[in-house]
mmCIF file of C-alpha atoms in Angstrom:
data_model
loop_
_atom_site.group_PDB
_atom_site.id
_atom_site.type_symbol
_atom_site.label_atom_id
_atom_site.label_comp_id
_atom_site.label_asym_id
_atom_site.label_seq_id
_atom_site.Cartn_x
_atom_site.Cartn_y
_atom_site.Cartn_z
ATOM 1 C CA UNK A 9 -11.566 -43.949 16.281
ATOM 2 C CA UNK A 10 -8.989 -41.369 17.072
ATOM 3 C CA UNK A 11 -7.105 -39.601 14.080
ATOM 4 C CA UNK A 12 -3.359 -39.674 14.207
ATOM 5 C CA UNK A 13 -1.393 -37.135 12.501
ATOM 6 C CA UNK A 14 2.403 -37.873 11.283
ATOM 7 C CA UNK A 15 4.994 -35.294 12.275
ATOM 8 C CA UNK A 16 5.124 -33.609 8.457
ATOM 9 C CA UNK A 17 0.917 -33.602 8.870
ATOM 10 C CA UNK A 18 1.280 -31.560 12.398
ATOM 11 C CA UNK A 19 3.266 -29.234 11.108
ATOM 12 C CA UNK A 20 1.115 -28.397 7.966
ATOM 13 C CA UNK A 21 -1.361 -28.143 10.650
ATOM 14 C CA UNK A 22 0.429 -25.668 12.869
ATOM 15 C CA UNK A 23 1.440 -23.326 9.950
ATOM 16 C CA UNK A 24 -2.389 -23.326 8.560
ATOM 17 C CA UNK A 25 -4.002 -22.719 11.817
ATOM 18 C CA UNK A 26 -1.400 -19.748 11.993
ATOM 19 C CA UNK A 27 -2.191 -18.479 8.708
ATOM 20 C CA UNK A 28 -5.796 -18.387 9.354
ATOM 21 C CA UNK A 29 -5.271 -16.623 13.046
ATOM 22 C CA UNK A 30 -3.380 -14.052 11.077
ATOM 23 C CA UNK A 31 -6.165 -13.486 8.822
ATOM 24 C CA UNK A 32 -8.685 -13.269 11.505
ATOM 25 C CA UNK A 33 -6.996 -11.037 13.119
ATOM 26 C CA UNK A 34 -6.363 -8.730 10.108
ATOM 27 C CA UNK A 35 -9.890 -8.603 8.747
ATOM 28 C CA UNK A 36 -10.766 -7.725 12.472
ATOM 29 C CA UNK A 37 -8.463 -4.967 12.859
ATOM 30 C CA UNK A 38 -9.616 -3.645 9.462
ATOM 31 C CA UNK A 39 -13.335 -3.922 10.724
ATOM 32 C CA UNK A 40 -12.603 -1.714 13.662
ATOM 33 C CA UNK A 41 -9.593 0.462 12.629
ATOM 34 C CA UNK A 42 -11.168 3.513 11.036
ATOM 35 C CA UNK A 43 -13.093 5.611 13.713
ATOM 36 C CA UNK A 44 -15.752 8.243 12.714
ATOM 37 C CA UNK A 45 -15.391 11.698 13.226
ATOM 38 C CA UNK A 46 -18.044 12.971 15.088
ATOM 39 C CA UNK A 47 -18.448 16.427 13.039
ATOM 40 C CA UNK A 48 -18.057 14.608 9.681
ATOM 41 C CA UNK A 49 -21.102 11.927 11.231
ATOM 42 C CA UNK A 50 -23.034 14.941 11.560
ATOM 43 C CA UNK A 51 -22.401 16.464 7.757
ATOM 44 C CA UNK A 52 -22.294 12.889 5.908
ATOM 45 C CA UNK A 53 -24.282 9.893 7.621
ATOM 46 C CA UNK A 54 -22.894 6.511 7.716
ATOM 47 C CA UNK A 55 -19.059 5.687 8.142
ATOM 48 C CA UNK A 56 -16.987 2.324 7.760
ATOM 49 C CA UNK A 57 -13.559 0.858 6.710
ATOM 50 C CA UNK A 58 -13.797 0.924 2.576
ATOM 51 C CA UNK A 59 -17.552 3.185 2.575
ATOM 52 C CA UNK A 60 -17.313 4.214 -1.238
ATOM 53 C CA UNK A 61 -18.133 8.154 -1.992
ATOM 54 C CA UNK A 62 -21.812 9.074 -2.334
ATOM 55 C CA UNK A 63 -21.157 9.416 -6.236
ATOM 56 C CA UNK A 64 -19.603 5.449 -6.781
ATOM 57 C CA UNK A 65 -22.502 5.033 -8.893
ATOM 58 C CA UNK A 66 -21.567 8.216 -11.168
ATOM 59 C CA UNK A 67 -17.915 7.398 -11.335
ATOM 60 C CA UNK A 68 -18.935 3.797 -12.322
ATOM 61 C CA UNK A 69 -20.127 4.746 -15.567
ATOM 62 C CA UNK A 70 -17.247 6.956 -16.130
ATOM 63 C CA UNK A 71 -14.055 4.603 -15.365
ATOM 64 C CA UNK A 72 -13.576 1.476 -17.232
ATOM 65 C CA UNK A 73 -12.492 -1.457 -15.079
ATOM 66 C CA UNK A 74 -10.095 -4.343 -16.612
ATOM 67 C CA UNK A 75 -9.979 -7.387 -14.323
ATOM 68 C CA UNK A 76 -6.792 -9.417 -13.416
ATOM 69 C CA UNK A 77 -4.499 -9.090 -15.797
ATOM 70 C CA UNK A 78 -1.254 -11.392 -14.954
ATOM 71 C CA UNK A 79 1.868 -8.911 -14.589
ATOM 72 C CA UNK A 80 4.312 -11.796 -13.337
ATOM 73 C CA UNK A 81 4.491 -15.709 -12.656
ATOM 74 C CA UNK A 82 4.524 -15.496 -9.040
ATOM 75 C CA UNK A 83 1.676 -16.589 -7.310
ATOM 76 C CA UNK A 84 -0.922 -13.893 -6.978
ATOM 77 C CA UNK A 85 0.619 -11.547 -9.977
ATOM 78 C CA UNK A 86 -2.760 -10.215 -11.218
ATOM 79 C CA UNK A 87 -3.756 -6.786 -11.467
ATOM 80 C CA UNK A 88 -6.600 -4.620 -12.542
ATOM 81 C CA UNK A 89 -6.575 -1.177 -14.879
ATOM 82 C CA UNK A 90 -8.812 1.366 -14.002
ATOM 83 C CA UNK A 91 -9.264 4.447 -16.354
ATOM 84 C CA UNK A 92 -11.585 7.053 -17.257
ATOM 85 C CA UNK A 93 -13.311 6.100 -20.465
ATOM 86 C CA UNK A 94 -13.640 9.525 -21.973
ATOM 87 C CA UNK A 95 -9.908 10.587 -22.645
ATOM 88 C CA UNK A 96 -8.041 11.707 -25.664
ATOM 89 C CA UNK A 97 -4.781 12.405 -23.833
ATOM 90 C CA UNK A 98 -2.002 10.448 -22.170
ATOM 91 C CA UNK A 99 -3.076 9.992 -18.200
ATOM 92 C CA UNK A 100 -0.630 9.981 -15.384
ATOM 93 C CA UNK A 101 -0.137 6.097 -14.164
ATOM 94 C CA UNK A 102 -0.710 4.972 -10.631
ATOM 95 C CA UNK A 103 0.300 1.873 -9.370
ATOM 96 C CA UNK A 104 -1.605 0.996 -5.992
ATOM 97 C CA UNK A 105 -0.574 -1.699 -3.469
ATOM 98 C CA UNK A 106 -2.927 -3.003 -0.705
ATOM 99 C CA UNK A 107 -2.208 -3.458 2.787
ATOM 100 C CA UNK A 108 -3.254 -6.177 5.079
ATOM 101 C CA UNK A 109 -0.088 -7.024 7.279
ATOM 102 C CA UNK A 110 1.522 -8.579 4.563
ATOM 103 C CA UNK A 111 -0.698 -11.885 5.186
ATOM 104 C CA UNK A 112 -4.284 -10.689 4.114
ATOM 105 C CA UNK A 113 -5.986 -8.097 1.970
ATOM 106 C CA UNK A 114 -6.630 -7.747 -1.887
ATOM 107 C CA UNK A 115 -7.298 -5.193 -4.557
ATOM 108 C CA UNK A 116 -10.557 -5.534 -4.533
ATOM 109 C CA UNK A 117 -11.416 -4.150 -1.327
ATOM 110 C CA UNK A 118 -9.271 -0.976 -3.160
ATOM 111 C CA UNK A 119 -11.674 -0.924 -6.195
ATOM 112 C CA UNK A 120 -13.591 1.948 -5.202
ATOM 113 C CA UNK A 121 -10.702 4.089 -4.219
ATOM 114 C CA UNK A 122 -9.161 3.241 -7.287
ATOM 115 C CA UNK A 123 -11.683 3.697 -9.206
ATOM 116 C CA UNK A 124 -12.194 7.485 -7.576
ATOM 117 C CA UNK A 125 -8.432 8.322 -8.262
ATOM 118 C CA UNK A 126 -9.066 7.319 -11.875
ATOM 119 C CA UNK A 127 -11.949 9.189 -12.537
ATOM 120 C CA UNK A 128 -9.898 12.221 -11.837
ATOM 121 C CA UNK A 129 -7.723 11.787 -15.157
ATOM 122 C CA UNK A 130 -5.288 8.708 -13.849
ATOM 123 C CA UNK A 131 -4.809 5.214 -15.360
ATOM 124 C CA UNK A 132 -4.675 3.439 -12.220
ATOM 125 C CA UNK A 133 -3.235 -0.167 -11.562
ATOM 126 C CA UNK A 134 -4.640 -2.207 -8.134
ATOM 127 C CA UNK A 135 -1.999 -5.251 -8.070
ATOM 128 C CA UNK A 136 -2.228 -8.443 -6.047
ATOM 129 C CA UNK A 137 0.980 -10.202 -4.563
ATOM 130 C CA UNK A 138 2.028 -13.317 -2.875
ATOM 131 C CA UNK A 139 1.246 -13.317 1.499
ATOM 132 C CA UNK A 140 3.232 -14.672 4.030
ATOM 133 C CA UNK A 141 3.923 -17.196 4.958
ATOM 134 C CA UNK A 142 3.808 -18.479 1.605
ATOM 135 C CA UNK A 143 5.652 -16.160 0.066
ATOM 136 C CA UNK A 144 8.287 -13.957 2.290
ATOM 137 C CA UNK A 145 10.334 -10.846 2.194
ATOM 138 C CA UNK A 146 11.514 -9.098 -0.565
ATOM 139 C CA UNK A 147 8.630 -10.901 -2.462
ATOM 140 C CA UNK A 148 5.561 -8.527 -2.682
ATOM 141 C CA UNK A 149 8.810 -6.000 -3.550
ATOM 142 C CA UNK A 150 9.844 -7.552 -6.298
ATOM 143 C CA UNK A 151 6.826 -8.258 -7.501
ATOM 144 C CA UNK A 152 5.344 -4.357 -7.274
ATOM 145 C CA UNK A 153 8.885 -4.025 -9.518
ATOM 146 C CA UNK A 154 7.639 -6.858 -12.273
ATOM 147 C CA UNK A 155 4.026 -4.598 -12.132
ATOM 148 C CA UNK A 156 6.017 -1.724 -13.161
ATOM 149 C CA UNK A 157 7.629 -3.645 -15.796
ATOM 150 C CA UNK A 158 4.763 -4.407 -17.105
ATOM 151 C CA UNK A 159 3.122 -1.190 -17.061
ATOM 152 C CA UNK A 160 6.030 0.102 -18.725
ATOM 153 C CA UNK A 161 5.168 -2.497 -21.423
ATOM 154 C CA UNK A 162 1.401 -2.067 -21.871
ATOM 155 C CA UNK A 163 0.254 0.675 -19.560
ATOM 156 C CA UNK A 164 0.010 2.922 -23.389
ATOM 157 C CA UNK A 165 -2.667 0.719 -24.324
ATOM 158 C CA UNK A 166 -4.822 1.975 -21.576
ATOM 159 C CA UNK A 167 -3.969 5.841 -21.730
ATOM 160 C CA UNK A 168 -0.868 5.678 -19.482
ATOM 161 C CA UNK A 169 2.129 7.985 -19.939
ATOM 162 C CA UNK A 170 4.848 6.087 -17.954
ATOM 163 C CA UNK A 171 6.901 9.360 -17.750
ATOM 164 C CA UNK A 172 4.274 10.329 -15.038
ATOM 165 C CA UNK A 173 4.436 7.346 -12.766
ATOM 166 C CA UNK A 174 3.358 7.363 -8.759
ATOM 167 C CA UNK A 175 3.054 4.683 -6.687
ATOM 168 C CA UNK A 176 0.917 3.953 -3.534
ATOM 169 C CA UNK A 177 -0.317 1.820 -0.830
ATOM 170 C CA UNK A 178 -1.441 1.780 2.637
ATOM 171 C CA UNK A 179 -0.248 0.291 5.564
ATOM 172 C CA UNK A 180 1.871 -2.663 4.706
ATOM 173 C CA UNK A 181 1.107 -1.652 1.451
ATOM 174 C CA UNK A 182 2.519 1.709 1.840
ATOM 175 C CA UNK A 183 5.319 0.280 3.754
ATOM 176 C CA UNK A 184 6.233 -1.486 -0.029
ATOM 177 C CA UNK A 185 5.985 1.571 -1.708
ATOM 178 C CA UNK A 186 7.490 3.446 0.026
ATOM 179 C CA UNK A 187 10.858 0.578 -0.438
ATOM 180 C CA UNK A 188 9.796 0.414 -4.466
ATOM 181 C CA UNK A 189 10.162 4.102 -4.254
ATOM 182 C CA UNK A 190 13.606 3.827 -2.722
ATOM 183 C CA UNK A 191 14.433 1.149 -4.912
ATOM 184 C CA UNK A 192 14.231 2.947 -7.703
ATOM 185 C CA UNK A 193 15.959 5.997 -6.490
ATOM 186 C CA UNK A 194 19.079 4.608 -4.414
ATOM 187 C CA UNK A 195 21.051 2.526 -6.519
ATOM 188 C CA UNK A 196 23.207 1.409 -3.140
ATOM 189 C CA UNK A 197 19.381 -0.044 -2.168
ATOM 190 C CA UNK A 198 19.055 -1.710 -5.659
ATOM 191 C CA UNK A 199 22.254 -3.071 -5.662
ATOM 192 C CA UNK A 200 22.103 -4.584 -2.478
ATOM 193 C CA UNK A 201 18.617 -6.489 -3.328
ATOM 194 C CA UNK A 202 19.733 -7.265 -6.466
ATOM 195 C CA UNK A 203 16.642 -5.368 -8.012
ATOM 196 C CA UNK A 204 17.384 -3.994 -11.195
ATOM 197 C CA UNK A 205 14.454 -1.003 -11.365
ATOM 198 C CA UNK A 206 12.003 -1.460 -14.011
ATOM 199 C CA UNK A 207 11.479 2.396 -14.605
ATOM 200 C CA UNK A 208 14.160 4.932 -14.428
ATOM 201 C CA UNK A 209 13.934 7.613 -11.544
ATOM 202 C CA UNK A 210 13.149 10.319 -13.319
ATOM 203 C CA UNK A 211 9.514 9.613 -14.395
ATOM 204 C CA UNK A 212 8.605 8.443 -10.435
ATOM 205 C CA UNK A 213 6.789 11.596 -10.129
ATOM 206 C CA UNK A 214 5.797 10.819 -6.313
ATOM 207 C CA UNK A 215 4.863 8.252 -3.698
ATOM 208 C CA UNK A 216 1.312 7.887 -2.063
ATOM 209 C CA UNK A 217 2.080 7.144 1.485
ATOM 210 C CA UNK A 218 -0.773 5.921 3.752
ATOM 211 C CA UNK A 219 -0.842 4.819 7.390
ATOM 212 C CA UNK A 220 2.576 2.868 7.123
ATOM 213 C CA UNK A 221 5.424 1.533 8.863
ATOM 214 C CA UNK A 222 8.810 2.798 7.860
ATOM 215 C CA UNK A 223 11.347 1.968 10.984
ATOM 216 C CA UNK A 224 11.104 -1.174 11.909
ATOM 217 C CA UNK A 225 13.588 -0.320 15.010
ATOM 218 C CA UNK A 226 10.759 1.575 16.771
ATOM 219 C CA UNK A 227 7.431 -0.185 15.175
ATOM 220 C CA UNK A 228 7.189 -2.540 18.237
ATOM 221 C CA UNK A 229 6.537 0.728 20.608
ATOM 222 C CA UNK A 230 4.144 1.837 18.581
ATOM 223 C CA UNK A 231 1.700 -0.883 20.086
ATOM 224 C CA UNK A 232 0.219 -1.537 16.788
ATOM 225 C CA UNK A 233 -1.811 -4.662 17.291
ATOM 226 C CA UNK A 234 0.475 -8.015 16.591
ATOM 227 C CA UNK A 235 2.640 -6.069 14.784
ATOM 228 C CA UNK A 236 5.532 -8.634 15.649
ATOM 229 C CA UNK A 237 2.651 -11.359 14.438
ATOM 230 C CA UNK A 238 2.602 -9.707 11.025
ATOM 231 C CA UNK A 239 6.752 -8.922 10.458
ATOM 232 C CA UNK A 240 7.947 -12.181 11.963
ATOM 233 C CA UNK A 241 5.177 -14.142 9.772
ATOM 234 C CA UNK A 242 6.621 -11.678 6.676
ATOM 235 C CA UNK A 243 10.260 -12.036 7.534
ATOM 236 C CA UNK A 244 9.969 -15.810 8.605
ATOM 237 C CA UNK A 245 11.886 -15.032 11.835
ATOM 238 C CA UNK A 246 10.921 -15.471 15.306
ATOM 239 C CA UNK A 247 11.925 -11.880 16.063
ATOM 240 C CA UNK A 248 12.017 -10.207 13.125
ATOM 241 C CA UNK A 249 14.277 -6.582 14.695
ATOM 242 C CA UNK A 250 16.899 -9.872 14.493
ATOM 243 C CA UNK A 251 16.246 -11.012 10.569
ATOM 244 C CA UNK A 252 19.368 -10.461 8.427
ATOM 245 C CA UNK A 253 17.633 -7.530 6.262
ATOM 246 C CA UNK A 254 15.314 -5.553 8.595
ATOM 247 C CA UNK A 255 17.594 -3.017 7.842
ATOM 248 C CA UNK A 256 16.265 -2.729 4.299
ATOM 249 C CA UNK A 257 12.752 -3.056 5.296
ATOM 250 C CA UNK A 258 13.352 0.636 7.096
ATOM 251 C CA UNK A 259 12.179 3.238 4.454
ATOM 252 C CA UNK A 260 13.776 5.967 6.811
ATOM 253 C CA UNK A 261 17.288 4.486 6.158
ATOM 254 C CA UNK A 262 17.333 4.466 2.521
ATOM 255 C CA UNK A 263 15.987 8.107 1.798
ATOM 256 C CA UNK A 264 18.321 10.161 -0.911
ATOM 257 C CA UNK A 265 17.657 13.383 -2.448
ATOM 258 C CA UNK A 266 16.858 11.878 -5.421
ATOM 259 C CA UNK A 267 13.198 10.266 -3.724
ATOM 260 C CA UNK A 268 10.049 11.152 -5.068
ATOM 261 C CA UNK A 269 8.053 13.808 -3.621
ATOM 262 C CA UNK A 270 5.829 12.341 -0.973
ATOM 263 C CA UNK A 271 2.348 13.135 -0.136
ATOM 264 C CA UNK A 272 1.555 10.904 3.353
ATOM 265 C CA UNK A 273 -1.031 10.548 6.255
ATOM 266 C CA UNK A 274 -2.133 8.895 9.388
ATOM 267 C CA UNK A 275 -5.290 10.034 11.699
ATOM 268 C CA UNK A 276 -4.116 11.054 14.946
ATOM 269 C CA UNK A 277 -5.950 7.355 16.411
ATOM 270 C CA UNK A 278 -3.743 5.567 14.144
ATOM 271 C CA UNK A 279 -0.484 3.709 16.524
ATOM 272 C CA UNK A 280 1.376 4.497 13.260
ATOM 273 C CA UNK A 281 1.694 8.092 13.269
ATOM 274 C CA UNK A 282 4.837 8.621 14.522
ATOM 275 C CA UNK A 283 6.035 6.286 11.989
ATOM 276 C CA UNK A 284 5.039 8.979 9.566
ATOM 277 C CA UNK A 285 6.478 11.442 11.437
ATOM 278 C CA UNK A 286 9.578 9.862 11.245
ATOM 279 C CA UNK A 287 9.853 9.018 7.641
ATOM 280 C CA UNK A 288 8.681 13.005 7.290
ATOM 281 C CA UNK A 289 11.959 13.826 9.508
ATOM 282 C CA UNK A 290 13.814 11.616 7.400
ATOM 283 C CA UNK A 291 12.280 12.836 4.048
ATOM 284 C CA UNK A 292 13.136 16.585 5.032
ATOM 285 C CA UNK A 293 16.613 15.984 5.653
ATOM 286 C CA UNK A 294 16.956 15.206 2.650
ATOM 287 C CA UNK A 295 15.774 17.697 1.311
ATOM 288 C CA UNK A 296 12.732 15.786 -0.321
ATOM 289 C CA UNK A 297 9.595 17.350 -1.039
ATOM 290 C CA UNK A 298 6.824 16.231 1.508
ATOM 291 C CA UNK A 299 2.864 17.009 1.642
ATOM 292 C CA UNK A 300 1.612 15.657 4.819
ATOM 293 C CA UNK A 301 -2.009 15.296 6.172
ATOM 294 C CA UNK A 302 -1.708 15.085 9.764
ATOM 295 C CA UNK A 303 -4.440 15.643 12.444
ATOM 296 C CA UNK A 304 -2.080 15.873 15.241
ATOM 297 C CA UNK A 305 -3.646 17.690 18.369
ATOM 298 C CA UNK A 306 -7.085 17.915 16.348
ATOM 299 C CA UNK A 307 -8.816 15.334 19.325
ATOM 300 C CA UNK A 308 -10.453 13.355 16.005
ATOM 301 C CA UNK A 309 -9.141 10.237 17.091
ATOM 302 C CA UNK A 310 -8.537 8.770 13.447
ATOM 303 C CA UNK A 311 -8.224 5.182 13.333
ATOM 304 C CA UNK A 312 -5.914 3.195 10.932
ATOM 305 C CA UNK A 313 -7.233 3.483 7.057
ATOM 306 C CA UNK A 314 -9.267 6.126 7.959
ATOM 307 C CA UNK A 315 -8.893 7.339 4.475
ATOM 308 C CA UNK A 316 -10.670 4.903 2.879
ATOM 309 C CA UNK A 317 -14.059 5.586 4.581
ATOM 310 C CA UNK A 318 -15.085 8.027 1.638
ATOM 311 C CA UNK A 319 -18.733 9.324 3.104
ATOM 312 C CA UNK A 320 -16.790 11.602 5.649
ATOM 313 C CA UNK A 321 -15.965 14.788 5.467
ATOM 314 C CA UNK A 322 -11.889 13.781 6.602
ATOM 315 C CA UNK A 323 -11.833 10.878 4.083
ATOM 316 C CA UNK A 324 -12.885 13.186 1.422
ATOM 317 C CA UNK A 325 -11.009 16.076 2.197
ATOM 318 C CA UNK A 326 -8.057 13.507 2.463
ATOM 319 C CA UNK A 327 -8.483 12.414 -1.041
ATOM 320 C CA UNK A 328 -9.332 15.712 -2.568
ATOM 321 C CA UNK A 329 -5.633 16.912 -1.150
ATOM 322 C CA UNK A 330 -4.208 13.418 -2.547
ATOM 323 C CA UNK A 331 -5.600 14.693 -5.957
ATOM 324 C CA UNK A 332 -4.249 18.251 -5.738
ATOM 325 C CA UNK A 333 -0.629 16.460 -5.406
ATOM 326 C CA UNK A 334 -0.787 14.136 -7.877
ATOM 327 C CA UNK A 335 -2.634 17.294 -9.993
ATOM 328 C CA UNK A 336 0.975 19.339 -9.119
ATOM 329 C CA UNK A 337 3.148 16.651 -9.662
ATOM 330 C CA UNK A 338 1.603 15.293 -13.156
ATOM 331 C CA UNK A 339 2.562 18.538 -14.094
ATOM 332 C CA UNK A 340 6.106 19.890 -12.962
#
C-alpha cells in the first residue's frame, strides 16, 4: 500500500530532512575540523575535537557544576554554572556560547573547557539557545542578552562579581558574542535591534573570540564548508548576503571605541582566519585593545576549534594565553 503525503505533510518533511542534513553535516565537520600538530603529537599523545586536559579528573573535584538552570522562556534557555568550590572572594563571570553553525551544538560538549576556565578563579556560565530553523536571527542574540540578565540577577549566589563580566564563544558562537559585545557597547546597534542591554558597558571587561565569522560580505570566499547552508538556514533566506539585516550580523561594522578588549584566534588550517584578521583590522582602528593568537606562516595547519583539543601543546598554550587575558583584564 503506498503512503500518500498531503502538501502541509511534504513540507514538514522537506524542512526535517533539512534539519537533520544540517546536523550531519555539522557534527561531521566538528569530527574532522581540528588537525594535530605534529610536534605537539610528539610531546602529548592523543588529539581530537573536545580532548579534555590530562588533569580533567583534578579540576573535577575542584569546580562545582550546576546543571540547566532556565535563564529565559525561549526554547532551549538553560544554562549551567561552573565555579571553583574553594573561594572566599568575588570571581570574574564568564558567559560562554557554543558554536555549531547556528543549527547544532550544545554546552555540554563545552563542559570541560568550561570547567578548565573556572578552575582558574572564574564563575563560568555554558548557555543553550534556540537553532535554526526553528528559531532564526536575532534569536540566540537575544537570548545570550536574557543570560546576562539573569546573571546579573543571580550570578552573586555563585561567587560572580558582574562588574567583571566577559563573554565568549566559538565559531557561530563567537560570531554571537562578538554582536552581544557590540550590543552592549554601540547604542546605534542596540537601538536598531531594539535590544535594550542587560549590563551596562562598563563592567564588559572583554570578549573571548574563537574561530568566528564577523563579515558576512566576504564569508562565502572563505570556502568554509556550507557556510551559505548554515546562514541561509539562520537567516531563513535563500541567499542570506540578500536578508534585510546581514548588515547587523557583520561584527566588523559595528566596532566603536567603546568595545571590549578582545583576545581572538584561528589556526592557520582554519577557512576562517582571515575573518579574524579582519575583525582585528577593524578592532585596531578603533583603537580597541586586541590580543590575538595567530599561527600565520607557522606551516601547523590548525583546523577549525583547534582550541578545544586540550592534550596538545597549541590547545594548551592557547588557553594558558586566554587565562593571562582574562587574568589582566579582571584586574584593570
Amino acid at each position: 500500500m503506498k503512503i500518500r503525503f498531503l502538501p502541509q505533510k511534504r513540507k514538514k518533511w522537506r524542512v526535517l530532512l533539512c534539519t537533520l542534513f544540517v546536523i550531519f553535516t555539522i557534527v561531521s565537520t566538528e569530527q574532522i575540523a581540528t588537525s594535530v600538530n605534529v610536534s605537539a603529537s610528539d610531546q602529548i599523545r592523543g588529539s581530537a575535537v573536545f580532548s579534555p586536559l590530562p588533569n580533567m579528573e583534578a579540576i573535577e573535584k575542584e569546580v562545582h557544576v550546576i546543571k540547566d538552570l532556565a535563564y529565559g522562556k525561549t526554547k532551549n534557555s538553560l544554562l549551567d554554572i561552573y565555579h571553583p568550590i574553594h573561594t572566599t572572594e568575588p570571581l570574574p563571570v564568564i558567559l560562554w556560547i557554543h558554536g555549531g553553525g547556528y543549527v547544532s551544538g550544545s554546552k555540554d560538549s563545552r563542559q570541560n573547557y568550561g570547567m578548565a576556565l573556572a578552575n582558574a578563579g572564574y564563575v563560568v556560565a555554558n548557555i543553550d539557545y534556540a537553532l535554526a530553523p526553528d528559531q532564526l536571527y536575532p534569536g540566540p542574540v537575544l537570548q545570550a542578552n536574557a543570560a546576562l540578565e539573569f546573571l546579573a540577577l543571580h550570578a552573586k549566589e555563585y561567587g560572580g562579581d558582574m562588574s567583571r563580566i566577559f563573554i565568549g564563544g566559538d565559531s557561530a558562537g563567537s560570531q554571537i558574542a562578538s554582536q552581544i559585545a557590540a550590543v552592549i557597547s554601540n547604542k546605534t546597534l542596540a537601538k536598531a535591534m531594539d535590544i535594550q542591554p542587560a549590563i551596562q558597558s562598563q563592567y564588559l571587561q572583554g570578549a573571548l573570540l574563537m574561530c568566528g565569522l564577523y563579515n558576512m560580505e566576504t564569508v562565502r570566499a572563505t570556502g568554509f564548508p556550507n557556510i551559505d547552508l548554515f546562514l541561509n538556514t539562520y537567516t531563513g533566506s535563500d541567499q542570506f548576503e540578500s536578508f534585510s539585516r546581514i548588515h547587523e550580523l557583520s561584527t566588523v561594522n559595528q566596532i566603536t571605541p567603546d568595545y571590549p578588549p578582545v583576545f581572538i584566534t584561528v589556526g592557520d588550517g582554519d577557512p576562517f582566519s582571515s575573518q579574524a584578521q579582519e575583525l582585528v583590522q577593524a578592532l585596531e582602528s578603533e583603537n580597541v585593545a586586541v590580543d590575538s593568537v595567530f599561527f600565520e606562516g607557522s606551516g601547523k595547519g590548525l583546523k577549525h576549534e583547534y582550541q578545544y583539543a586540550l592534550d596538545t601543546v597549541d590547545g594548551q598554550e592557547t588557553l594558558e594565553k586566554t587565562l593571562n587575558f582574562l587574568f589582566a583584564n579582571s584586574n584593570r
